[in-house]
PDB file of C-alpha atoms in Angstrom:
ATOM      1  CA  ASN A 195      19.302  29.559  34.097  1.00 70.00           C
ATOM      2  CA  TYR A 196      22.318  31.594  35.152  1.00 67.00           C
ATOM      3  CA  ASN A 197      25.230  29.542  36.454  1.00 70.00           C
ATOM      4  CA  PRO A 198      28.175  31.712  37.576  1.00 67.00           C
ATOM      5  CA  LYS A 199      30.457  28.649  37.704  1.00 68.00           C
ATOM      6  CA  LYS A 200      29.957  27.976  33.990  1.00 68.00           C
ATOM      7  CA  ASP A 201      29.176  31.426  32.627  1.00 67.00           C
ATOM      8  CA  LYS A 202      32.396  33.440  32.576  1.00 60.00           C
ATOM      9  CA  SER A 203      31.089  36.143  30.242  1.00 62.00           C
ATOM     10  CA  GLY A 204      29.898  38.393  33.060  1.00 66.00           C
ATOM     11  CA  ASN A 205      26.547  38.823  31.297  1.00 76.00           C
ATOM     12  CA  LEU A 206      23.798  38.777  33.946  1.00 85.00           C
ATOM     13  CA  TYR A 207      20.900  38.991  31.474  1.00 91.00           C
ATOM     14  CA  ILE A 208      19.383  35.606  32.353  1.00 90.00           C
ATOM     15  CA  LYS A 209      19.745  36.246  36.097  1.00 90.00           C
ATOM     16  CA  TYR A 210      17.953  39.595  35.854  1.00 92.00           C
ATOM     17  CA  PHE A 211      15.357  38.108  33.504  1.00 93.00           C
ATOM     18  CA  LYS A 212      14.473  35.402  36.004  1.00 91.00           C
ATOM     19  CA  ASP A 213      14.580  37.757  38.997  1.00 91.00           C
ATOM     20  CA  SER A 214      12.124  40.121  37.304  1.00 91.00           C
ATOM     21  CA  PHE A 215       9.507  37.349  37.366  1.00 90.00           C
ATOM     22  CA  ILE A 216      10.358  36.234  40.893  1.00 89.00           C
ATOM     23  CA  ALA A 217       9.561  39.774  42.051  1.00 85.00           C
ATOM     24  CA  GLU A 218       5.996  39.450  40.686  1.00 84.00           C
ATOM     25  CA  PRO A 219       3.701  38.403  43.592  1.00 82.00           C
ATOM     26  CA  THR A 220       1.267  36.512  41.349  1.00 82.00           C
ATOM     27  CA  ILE A 221       3.944  34.438  39.599  1.00 86.00           C
ATOM     28  CA  VAL A 222       5.668  31.242  40.741  1.00 88.00           C
ATOM     29  CA  VAL A 223       8.992  30.571  38.983  1.00 88.00           C
ATOM     30  CA  ARG A 224       9.920  26.910  38.651  1.00 87.00           C
ATOM     31  CA  ASP A 225      13.439  25.777  37.788  1.00 83.00           C
ATOM     32  CA  ASN A 226      13.747  22.197  39.053  1.00 84.00           C
ATOM     33  CA  PHE A 227      16.820  20.329  37.781  1.00 83.00           C
ATOM     34  CA  TRP A 228      17.806  23.323  35.638  1.00 79.00           C
ATOM     35  CA  GLN A 229      21.395  22.000  35.531  1.00 79.00           C
ATOM     36  CA  ILE A 230      20.490  19.321  32.975  1.00 83.00           C
ATOM     37  CA  GLY A 231      19.756  21.714  30.129  1.00 81.00           C
ATOM     38  CA  VAL A 232      16.732  21.406  27.854  1.00 87.00           C
ATOM     39  CA  ALA A 233      15.561  18.210  29.584  1.00 89.00           C
ATOM     40  CA  SER A 234      14.970  20.145  32.814  1.00 90.00           C
ATOM     41  CA  ALA A 235      11.686  21.460  31.361  1.00 91.00           C
ATOM     42  CA  PHE A 236      10.177  17.968  31.744  1.00 94.00           C
ATOM     43  CA  PHE A 237      10.573  18.343  35.519  1.00 94.00           C
ATOM     44  CA  ASN A 238       8.641  21.618  35.473  1.00 93.00           C
ATOM     45  CA  LEU A 239       5.519  20.651  33.547  1.00 94.00           C
ATOM     46  CA  ARG A 240       3.282  22.129  36.245  1.00 93.00           C
ATOM     47  CA  SER A 241       4.227  25.540  34.855  1.00 93.00           C
ATOM     48  CA  ASN A 242       1.832  27.416  32.599  1.00 92.00           C
ATOM     49  CA  ILE A 243       4.377  29.404  30.580  1.00 92.00           C
ATOM     50  CA  PHE A 244       7.722  28.226  29.194  1.00 94.00           C
ATOM     51  CA  ILE A 245      10.240  30.843  28.033  1.00 93.00           C
ATOM     52  CA  PHE A 246      13.068  29.906  25.680  1.00 93.00           C
ATOM     53  CA  HIS A 247      16.225  31.883  24.937  1.00 92.00           C
ATOM     54  CA  TRP A 248      18.980  31.264  22.377  1.00 88.00           C
ATOM     55  CA  VAL A 249      17.640  28.081  20.814  1.00 88.00           C
ATOM     56  CA  ASP A 250      20.252  28.757  18.114  1.00 85.00           C
ATOM     57  CA  LEU A 251      22.912  27.661  20.618  1.00 85.00           C
ATOM     58  CA  ILE A 252      21.455  24.218  21.414  1.00 87.00           C
ATOM     59  CA  PRO A 253      23.332  22.378  18.616  1.00 86.00           C
ATOM     60  CA  PHE A 254      26.655  23.752  19.917  1.00 84.00           C
ATOM     61  CA  LYS A 255      26.148  22.594  23.513  1.00 83.00           C
ATOM     62  CA  LYS A 256      27.493  19.363  25.007  1.00 83.00           C
ATOM     63  CA  PHE A 257      25.598  16.473  23.368  1.00 85.00           C
ATOM     64  CA  GLY A 258      24.012  19.192  21.239  1.00 84.00           C
ATOM     65  CA  THR A 259      22.354  16.870  18.718  1.00 89.00           C
ATOM     66  CA  ILE A 260      20.784  14.796  21.493  1.00 91.00           C
ATOM     67  CA  GLN A 261      19.648  17.949  23.289  1.00 90.00           C
ATOM     68  CA  PHE A 262      18.098  19.159  20.041  1.00 92.00           C
ATOM     69  CA  VAL A 263      16.072  15.947  19.712  1.00 93.00           C
ATOM     70  CA  ILE A 264      14.924  16.340  23.336  1.00 94.00           C
ATOM     71  CA  PHE A 265      14.044  19.957  22.549  1.00 93.00           C
ATOM     72  CA  GLN A 266      11.749  18.867  19.682  1.00 95.00           C
ATOM     73  CA  ILE A 267      10.048  16.242  21.857  1.00 96.00           C
ATOM     74  CA  LEU A 268       9.614  18.831  24.598  1.00 95.00           C
ATOM     75  CA  LEU A 269       7.846  21.313  22.316  1.00 96.00           C
ATOM     76  CA  PHE A 270       5.494  18.570  21.145  1.00 96.00           C
ATOM     77  CA  VAL A 271       4.643  17.668  24.754  1.00 97.00           C
ATOM     78  CA  LEU A 272       4.089  21.322  25.692  1.00 96.00           C
ATOM     79  CA  LYS A 273       1.686  21.812  22.781  1.00 96.00           C
ATOM     80  CA  VAL A 274      -0.248  18.648  23.698  1.00 96.00           C
ATOM     81  CA  LEU A 275      -0.534  19.907  27.294  1.00 97.00           C
ATOM     82  CA  GLN A 276      -1.629  23.316  25.967  1.00 96.00           C
ATOM     83  CA  LYS A 277       1.165  25.182  27.712  1.00 95.00           C
ATOM     84  CA  LYS A 278       2.099  28.695  26.630  1.00 93.00           C
ATOM     85  CA  ILE A 279       5.448  28.996  24.844  1.00 95.00           C
ATOM     86  CA  VAL A 280       7.457  32.221  24.665  1.00 94.00           C
ATOM     87  CA  TRP A 281      10.520  32.643  22.467  1.00 94.00           C
ATOM     88  CA  VAL A 282      12.895  35.532  23.091  1.00 95.00           C
ATOM     89  CA  LEU A 283      14.478  36.167  19.702  1.00 95.00           C
ATOM     90  CA  HIS A 284      17.973  37.583  20.266  1.00 92.00           C
ATOM     91  CA  ASN A 285      19.799  36.893  16.989  1.00 88.00           C
ATOM     92  CA  LYS A 286      19.162  36.328  13.299  1.00 85.00           C
ATOM     93  CA  ARG A 287      21.430  33.308  13.431  1.00 74.00           C
ATOM     94  CA  ALA A 288      24.069  31.781  15.685  1.00 63.00           C
ATOM     95  CA  HIS A 289      27.175  33.894  16.238  1.00 54.00           C
ATOM     96  CA  LYS A 290      29.500  30.916  16.549  1.00 58.00           C
ATOM     97  CA  ALA A 291      29.161  29.166  13.189  1.00 57.00           C
ATOM     98  CA  SER A 292      26.645  27.771  10.763  1.00 57.00           C
ATOM     99  CA  HIS A 293      24.841  24.547  11.642  1.00 67.00           C
ATOM    100  CA  LYS A 294      21.952  22.872   9.836  1.00 77.00           C
ATOM    101  CA  LEU A 295      20.036  22.481  13.103  1.00 85.00           C
ATOM    102  CA  VAL A 296      20.173  26.214  13.905  1.00 83.00           C
ATOM    103  CA  ASP A 297      17.741  27.236  11.161  1.00 85.00           C
ATOM    104  CA  LYS A 298      15.579  24.205  11.905  1.00 88.00           C
ATOM    105  CA  GLY A 299      15.386  25.094  15.592  1.00 89.00           C
ATOM    106  CA  MET A 300      14.402  28.676  14.847  1.00 90.00           C
ATOM    107  CA  LYS A 301      11.687  27.550  12.414  1.00 91.00           C
ATOM    108  CA  ILE A 302      10.312  25.128  15.003  1.00 92.00           C
ATOM    109  CA  MET A 303      10.166  27.882  17.618  1.00 93.00           C
ATOM    110  CA  ALA A 304       8.536  30.326  15.188  1.00 93.00           C
ATOM    111  CA  LYS A 305       5.839  27.759  14.448  1.00 93.00           C
ATOM    112  CA  ASN A 306       5.150  26.639  18.017  1.00 93.00           C
ATOM    113  CA  ALA A 307       5.561  29.821  20.057  1.00 94.00           C
ATOM    114  CA  ASP A 308       2.453  31.592  21.323  1.00 94.00           C
ATOM    115  CA  LEU A 309       4.455  34.783  21.737  1.00 94.00           C
ATOM    116  CA  VAL A 310       7.799  35.965  20.347  1.00 95.00           C
ATOM    117  CA  ILE A 311       9.655  38.794  22.060  1.00 95.00           C
ATOM    118  CA  THR A 312      12.498  40.752  20.508  1.00 96.00           C
ATOM    119  CA  HIS A 313      14.583  43.631  21.826  1.00 96.00           C
ATOM    120  CA  SER A 314      14.717  45.524  18.519  1.00 96.00           C
ATOM    121  CA  SER A 315      12.193  46.702  15.962  1.00 96.00           C
ATOM    122  CA  GLU A 316      14.356  45.033  13.317  1.00 95.00           C
ATOM    123  CA  GLY A 317      13.640  41.748  15.094  1.00 94.00           C
ATOM    124  CA  VAL A 318       9.946  42.160  14.278  1.00 95.00           C
ATOM    125  CA  ASP A 319      10.753  42.810  10.609  1.00 94.00           C
ATOM    126  CA  PHE A 320      13.178  39.866  10.518  1.00 93.00           C
ATOM    127  CA  PHE A 321      10.588  37.495  11.972  1.00 94.00           C
ATOM    128  CA  LYS A 322       7.801  38.551   9.604  1.00 93.00           C
ATOM    129  CA  LYS A 323      10.115  38.320   6.602  1.00 92.00           C
ATOM    130  CA  ASN A 324      11.584  34.894   7.412  1.00 90.00           C
ATOM    131  CA  PHE A 325       8.735  33.004   9.093  1.00 90.00           C
ATOM    132  CA  SER A 326       5.295  32.688   7.513  1.00 82.00           C
ATOM    133  CA  TYR A 327       3.510  31.806  10.736  1.00 81.00           C
ATOM    134  CA  ASN A 328       0.731  33.837  12.321  1.00 82.00           C
ATOM    135  CA  THR A 329       2.618  34.076  15.600  1.00 85.00           C
ATOM    136  CA  LYS A 330       2.264  37.141  17.796  1.00 91.00           C
ATOM    137  CA  ILE A 331       5.548  39.051  18.003  1.00 93.00           C
ATOM    138  CA  THR A 332       6.213  42.127  20.092  1.00 93.00           C
ATOM    139  CA  TYR A 333       9.127  44.521  20.504  1.00 95.00           C
ATOM    140  CA  ILE A 334      10.132  45.214  24.102  1.00 95.00           C
ATOM    141  CA  PRO A 335      13.277  47.353  24.518  1.00 96.00           C
ATOM    142  CA  HIS A 336      16.169  45.666  26.291  1.00 96.00           C
ATOM    143  CA  PRO A 337      15.956  46.442  30.040  1.00 96.00           C
ATOM    144  CA  VAL A 338      18.798  48.382  31.669  1.00 95.00           C
ATOM    145  CA  TYR A 339      21.205  46.902  34.198  1.00 91.00           C
ATOM    146  CA  SER A 340      21.419  49.983  36.396  1.00 90.00           C
ATOM    147  CA  SER A 341      19.935  53.465  36.718  1.00 90.00           C
ATOM    148  CA  GLU A 342      23.272  54.961  37.817  1.00 92.00           C
ATOM    149  CA  ILE A 343      25.202  57.280  35.494  1.00 93.00           C
ATOM    150  CA  PHE A 344      28.984  57.173  35.892  1.00 93.00           C
ATOM    151  CA  SER A 345      31.189  60.237  35.573  1.00 91.00           C
ATOM    152  CA  SER A 346      34.150  60.372  33.202  1.00 92.00           C
ATOM    153  CA  LYS A 347      37.730  60.176  34.390  1.00 94.00           C
ATOM    154  CA  GLU A 348      40.976  61.386  32.852  1.00 95.00           C
ATOM    155  CA  ILE A 349      40.839  60.287  29.216  1.00 96.00           C
ATOM    156  CA  LYS A 350      43.425  57.770  28.002  1.00 97.00           C
ATOM    157  CA  TRP A 351      41.765  56.404  24.866  1.00 97.00           C
ATOM    158  CA  ASP A 352      39.672  57.785  22.029  1.00 97.00           C
ATOM    159  CA  TYR A 353      37.717  54.564  21.467  1.00 98.00           C
ATOM    160  CA  ILE A 354      37.079  51.472  23.558  1.00 98.00           C
ATOM    161  CA  ILE A 355      35.856  48.174  22.088  1.00 98.00           C
ATOM    162  CA  TRP A 356      34.916  45.929  24.994  1.00 96.00           C
ATOM    163  CA  GLY A 357      33.497  42.476  25.674  1.00 93.00           C
ATOM    164  CA  GLY A 358      34.324  38.949  24.584  1.00 92.00           C
ATOM    165  CA  ILE A 359      35.792  38.947  21.097  1.00 94.00           C
ATOM    166  CA  GLY A 360      34.239  36.673  18.486  1.00 91.00           C
ATOM    167  CA  LYS A 361      34.340  36.804  14.704  1.00 91.00           C
ATOM    168  CA  TYR A 362      30.893  38.405  14.493  1.00 90.00           C
ATOM    169  CA  LYS A 363      32.273  41.493  16.255  1.00 93.00           C
ATOM    170  CA  ARG A 364      34.629  42.153  13.307  1.00 95.00           C
ATOM    171  CA  VAL A 365      37.453  43.470  15.493  1.00 97.00           C
ATOM    172  CA  PHE A 366      40.155  42.238  13.117  1.00 97.00           C
ATOM    173  CA  GLU A 367      38.348  43.692  10.113  1.00 97.00           C
ATOM    174  CA  PHE A 368      38.084  47.070  11.839  1.00 97.00           C
ATOM    175  CA  LEU A 369      41.740  47.136  12.907  1.00 97.00           C
ATOM    176  CA  GLU A 370      42.792  46.196   9.391  1.00 96.00           C
ATOM    177  CA  PHE A 371      40.790  49.198   8.168  1.00 97.00           C
ATOM    178  CA  VAL A 372      42.313  51.456  10.841  1.00 97.00           C
ATOM    179  CA  LYS A 373      45.830  50.484   9.795  1.00 94.00           C
ATOM    180  CA  ASN A 374      45.265  52.055   6.367  1.00 92.00           C
ATOM    181  CA  ASN A 375      43.182  55.033   7.471  1.00 95.00           C
ATOM    182  CA  ASN A 376      45.015  58.326   8.031  1.00 94.00           C
ATOM    183  CA  GLU A 377      42.505  59.658  10.562  1.00 95.00           C
ATOM    184  CA  LEU A 378      41.780  56.576  12.692  1.00 96.00           C
ATOM    185  CA  SER A 379      45.399  55.388  12.719  1.00 95.00           C
ATOM    186  CA  GLN A 380      46.164  58.474  14.816  1.00 95.00           C
ATOM    187  CA  LYS A 381      43.505  57.654  17.408  1.00 97.00           C
ATOM    188  CA  LYS A 382      44.188  55.734  20.604  1.00 98.00           C
ATOM    189  CA  ILE A 383      42.087  52.572  20.598  1.00 98.00           C
ATOM    190  CA  LEU A 384      41.578  50.160  23.491  1.00 98.00           C
ATOM    191  CA  ILE A 385      40.342  46.606  22.942  1.00 98.00           C
ATOM    192  CA  ALA A 386      39.314  45.070  26.256  1.00 97.00           C
ATOM    193  CA  GLY A 387      38.104  41.490  26.165  1.00 95.00           C
ATOM    194  CA  LYS A 388      39.094  37.857  25.808  1.00 95.00           C
ATOM    195  CA  CYS A 389      39.436  36.227  22.396  1.00 95.00           C
ATOM    196  CA  ASN A 390      39.099  32.429  22.672  1.00 92.00           C
ATOM    197  CA  ASN A 391      39.483  31.747  18.949  1.00 93.00           C
ATOM    198  CA  TYR A 392      43.228  31.201  18.434  1.00 95.00           C
ATOM    199  CA  GLU A 393      43.193  31.749  14.670  1.00 95.00           C
ATOM    200  CA  TYR A 394      41.182  34.948  14.975  1.00 96.00           C
ATOM    201  CA  LEU A 395      43.451  36.119  17.797  1.00 97.00           C
ATOM    202  CA  GLN A 396      46.490  35.669  15.557  1.00 97.00           C
ATOM    203  CA  LYS A 397      44.840  37.776  12.880  1.00 97.00           C
ATOM    204  CA  ILE A 398      44.113  40.533  15.396  1.00 97.00           C
ATOM    205  CA  ASN A 399      47.693  40.492  16.668  1.00 96.00           C
ATOM    206  CA  SER A 400      48.973  40.801  13.105  1.00 96.00           C
ATOM    207  CA  VAL A 401      47.362  44.242  12.633  1.00 95.00           C
ATOM    208  CA  LEU A 402      47.988  45.817  16.032  1.00 95.00           C
ATOM    209  CA  GLY A 403      49.592  49.251  15.683  1.00 92.00           C
ATOM    210  CA  LYS A 404      51.270  51.518  18.209  1.00 94.00           C
ATOM    211  CA  ASN A 405      47.986  53.356  18.680  1.00 96.00           C
ATOM    212  CA  ILE A 406      46.174  50.204  19.818  1.00 97.00           C
ATOM    213  CA  THR A 407      46.116  48.647  23.309  1.00 97.00           C
ATOM    214  CA  PHE A 408      44.806  45.081  23.480  1.00 98.00           C
ATOM    215  CA  ILE A 409      43.929  43.537  26.868  1.00 97.00           C
ATOM    216  CA  ASN A 410      43.269  39.927  25.912  1.00 97.00           C
ATOM    217  CA  ARG A 411      41.587  38.591  29.043  1.00 95.00           C
ATOM    218  CA  PHE A 412      38.274  38.642  30.848  1.00 92.00           C
ATOM    219  CA  ILE A 413      37.811  42.090  32.371  1.00 93.00           C
ATOM    220  CA  PRO A 414      36.047  42.117  35.783  1.00 91.00           C
ATOM    221  CA  GLU A 415      33.280  44.675  36.097  1.00 91.00           C
ATOM    222  CA  TYR A 416      35.082  47.090  38.430  1.00 93.00           C
ATOM    223  CA  GLU A 417      38.019  47.279  35.999  1.00 96.00           C
ATOM    224  CA  LEU A 418      35.792  47.513  32.936  1.00 96.00           C
ATOM    225  CA  GLN A 419      33.992  50.499  34.427  1.00 96.00           C
ATOM    226  CA  GLU A 420      37.320  52.275  34.939  1.00 97.00           C
ATOM    227  CA  LEU A 421      38.397  51.602  31.355  1.00 98.00           C
ATOM    228  CA  ILE A 422      35.127  52.886  29.896  1.00 97.00           C
ATOM    229  CA  MET A 423      35.242  56.017  32.069  1.00 97.00           C
ATOM    230  CA  GLN A 424      38.753  56.703  30.689  1.00 97.00           C
ATOM    231  CA  SER A 425      37.574  56.523  27.063  1.00 97.00           C
ATOM    232  CA  LYS A 426      35.964  59.211  24.910  1.00 96.00           C
ATOM    233  CA  ALA A 427      33.724  56.888  22.924  1.00 97.00           C
ATOM    234  CA  ILE A 428      32.399  53.328  23.040  1.00 98.00           C
ATOM    235  CA  LEU A 429      32.638  51.617  19.670  1.00 98.00           C
ATOM    236  CA  PHE A 430      30.761  48.532  18.467  1.00 97.00           C
ATOM    237  CA  THR A 431      32.020  46.932  15.260  1.00 96.00           C
ATOM    238  CA  TYR A 432      29.414  44.145  15.135  1.00 94.00           C
ATOM    239  CA  SER A 433      28.329  42.435  11.947  1.00 89.00           C
ATOM    240  CA  SER A 434      24.732  43.206  10.998  1.00 85.00           C
ATOM    241  CA  ASP A 435      24.282  39.657   9.708  1.00 83.00           C
ATOM    242  CA  SER A 436      23.500  38.083  13.074  1.00 77.00           C
ATOM    243  CA  VAL A 437      22.911  40.676  15.813  1.00 83.00           C
ATOM    244  CA  LEU A 438      19.411  41.923  16.592  1.00 92.00           C
ATOM    245  CA  SER A 439      20.083  43.329  20.049  1.00 93.00           C
ATOM    246  CA  SER A 440      23.149  43.992  22.151  1.00 93.00           C
ATOM    247  CA  GLY A 441      23.191  43.797  25.937  1.00 93.00           C
ATOM    248  CA  ALA A 442      26.634  45.426  25.867  1.00 94.00           C
ATOM    249  CA  LEU A 443      25.056  48.477  24.245  1.00 96.00           C
ATOM    250  CA  ILE A 444      22.512  48.747  27.068  1.00 96.00           C
ATOM    251  CA  TYR A 445      25.238  48.348  29.693  1.00 95.00           C
ATOM    252  CA  SER A 446      27.175  51.163  28.003  1.00 96.00           C
ATOM    253  CA  LEU A 447      24.339  53.679  28.384  1.00 96.00           C
ATOM    254  CA  ASN A 448      25.206  54.311  32.028  1.00 95.00           C
ATOM    255  CA  PHE A 449      28.545  55.907  31.135  1.00 95.00           C
ATOM    256  CA  ASN A 450      27.061  58.866  29.227  1.00 93.00           C
ATOM    257  CA  LYS A 451      29.654  58.436  26.470  1.00 94.00           C
ATOM    258  CA  ARG A 452      29.495  58.895  22.734  1.00 95.00           C
ATOM    259  CA  ILE A 453      28.323  55.476  21.491  1.00 96.00           C
ATOM    260  CA  ILE A 454      29.005  54.389  17.912  1.00 97.00           C
ATOM    261  CA  GLY A 455      27.501  51.270  16.370  1.00 96.00           C
ATOM    262  CA  PRO A 456      26.235  49.698  13.141  1.00 96.00           C
ATOM    263  CA  TYR A 457      22.955  50.789  11.565  1.00 95.00           C
ATOM    264  CA  SER A 458      21.081  47.679  12.669  1.00 94.00           C
ATOM    265  CA  GLY A 459      19.252  46.052  15.573  1.00 94.00           C
ATOM    266  CA  ASN A 460      18.746  48.035  18.760  1.00 95.00           C
ATOM    267  CA  PHE A 461      21.637  50.321  17.756  1.00 96.00           C
ATOM    268  CA  LYS A 462      19.273  51.704  15.118  1.00 96.00           C
ATOM    269  CA  ASP A 463      16.404  51.955  17.617  1.00 96.00           C
ATOM    270  CA  LEU A 464      18.529  54.094  19.947  1.00 96.00           C
ATOM    271  CA  GLN A 465      19.577  56.704  17.398  1.00 94.00           C
ATOM    272  CA  GLY A 466      20.000  59.975  19.228  1.00 92.00           C
ATOM    273  CA  ILE A 467      21.836  58.100  21.950  1.00 94.00           C
ATOM    274  CA  VAL A 468      23.770  55.980  19.442  1.00 95.00           C
ATOM    275  CA  ASN A 469      25.575  57.318  16.372  1.00 95.00           C
ATOM    276  CA  CYS A 470      25.143  54.716  13.632  1.00 96.00           C
ATOM    277  CA  TYR A 471      27.398  53.984  10.670  1.00 96.00           C
ATOM    278  CA  LEU A 472      26.806  52.062   7.463  1.00 95.00           C
ATOM    279  CA  SER A 473      30.478  51.277   6.854  1.00 95.00           C
ATOM    280  CA  PHE A 474      33.767  51.742   8.700  1.00 96.00           C
ATOM    281  CA  GLU A 475      34.447  54.756   6.481  1.00 96.00           C
ATOM    282  CA  ASP A 476      31.669  56.610   8.332  1.00 97.00           C
ATOM    283  CA  ILE A 477      33.256  56.235  11.785  1.00 97.00           C
ATOM    284  CA  GLU A 478      35.904  58.925  11.355  1.00 95.00           C
ATOM    285  CA  LYS A 479      33.132  61.393  10.396  1.00 95.00           C
ATOM    286  CA  ILE A 480      31.393  60.941  13.769  1.00 95.00           C
ATOM    287  CA  SER A 481      32.686  63.453  16.301  1.00 93.00           C
ATOM    288  CA  ILE A 482      33.745  61.997  19.638  1.00 94.00           C
ATOM    289  CA  GLU A 483      34.384  65.409  21.171  1.00 88.00           C
ATOM    290  CA  GLU A 484      30.719  66.362  21.615  1.00 80.00           C
ATOM    291  CA  VAL A 485      28.868  65.720  24.866  1.00 75.00           C
ATOM    292  CA  GLN A 486      26.256  62.952  24.713  1.00 77.00           C
ATOM    293  CA  ASP A 487      22.569  63.808  25.180  1.00 80.00           C
ATOM    294  CA  ARG A 488      22.080  62.841  28.825  1.00 89.00           C
ATOM    295  CA  ILE A 489      18.333  63.573  28.753  1.00 93.00           C
ATOM    296  CA  LEU A 490      17.675  60.783  26.234  1.00 93.00           C
ATOM    297  CA  ILE A 491      19.820  58.362  28.216  1.00 95.00           C
ATOM    298  CA  GLU A 492      18.052  59.151  31.487  1.00 94.00           C
ATOM    299  CA  LYS A 493      14.694  58.678  29.772  1.00 95.00           C
ATOM    300  CA  TYR A 494      15.682  55.220  28.519  1.00 95.00           C
ATOM    301  CA  LEU A 495      17.073  54.226  31.934  1.00 95.00           C
ATOM    302  CA  LYS A 496      13.828  55.280  33.617  1.00 94.00           C
ATOM    303  CA  ASN A 497      11.396  53.685  31.159  1.00 94.00           C
ATOM    304  CA  ASN A 498      13.085  50.312  30.585  1.00 95.00           C
ATOM    305  CA  THR A 499      13.674  48.609  33.918  1.00 94.00           C
ATOM    306  CA  TRP A 500      13.587  44.900  34.751  1.00 92.00           C
ATOM    307  CA  GLU A 501      10.730  45.628  37.170  1.00 89.00           C
ATOM    308  CA  LYS A 502       8.560  46.751  34.253  1.00 90.00           C
ATOM    309  CA  PHE A 503       9.837  44.057  31.899  1.00 91.00           C
ATOM    310  CA  SER A 504       7.980  41.046  33.333  1.00 88.00           C
ATOM    311  CA  GLU A 505       4.797  43.131  33.495  1.00 88.00           C
ATOM    312  CA  LEU A 506       5.084  43.875  29.772  1.00 89.00           C
ATOM    313  CA  ILE A 507       5.482  40.184  28.919  1.00 88.00           C
ATOM    314  CA  ILE A 508       2.480  39.139  30.997  1.00 85.00           C
ATOM    315  CA  SER A 509       0.374  41.964  29.579  1.00 86.00           C
ATOM    316  CA  SER A 510       1.290  40.785  26.069  1.00 84.00           C
ATOM    317  CA  PHE A 511      -0.707  37.608  26.793  1.00 74.00           C
ATOM    318  CA  ASN A 512      -3.697  39.621  27.906  1.00 70.00           C
TER     319      ASN A 512
END
């Protein structure tokens, strides 16, 4: 469930996900005792369908090992009671770090789920390649957060990299590349987001040049919108090793900006809207002066709403 007191990322995905089902007149959403983590499912056994997100994060939560044991018991109980289990597959692996229980948890979900949903076509390929179970998997594009398209403002930066900064986003690696690149070292780059990893933060600070502005704090939405509107292009430097879909990419669509991202996940699915690169060397070859194709963006915003999302999941069962 979404808890604004605990979740400081600003990502409303889970809130919108839940609300999309609440809006369905034939569906009753149960979330009794949701504050107690995985164990809360035992207080909602009257439900017919159980949807799981980010099982790769369970081992890293408070009392993670205990929660993981509860998680395994829960899946066994749900199968005995013949409940339907849905797994939303977001990542290939955990972003934070490696953990022996991460792979185990994903294998357990792959085996026990009645339906797997992924927000990228690569997610389907990843599942079929890594899990030899005859589980139904379907690709449903990531729903949009708004249908509004924001206008640009006076440009201050050539590129903006925004959102919480973790190692999997390769911000340090990109800045290290920029420092030795004649073309990109002349571009104005804004990094807007909090880095909570002290060691990684020190590495980023060590390669900051005069052309780079780094706002190392959580950026509230109203301010983030201003910063994006003042940038020519939105740049994603994510590692392809873990990411299957990016909610930040979907949020960025509403700004009608040149979007540049790795050739993987839903970045690859949105080619035409997104300009993909195979290596950092390709980024300087992508023009940020051209106007983005607004028609394709408007089409995606219209066809992939949260209102339609819950309908697609339910229809997948039928």
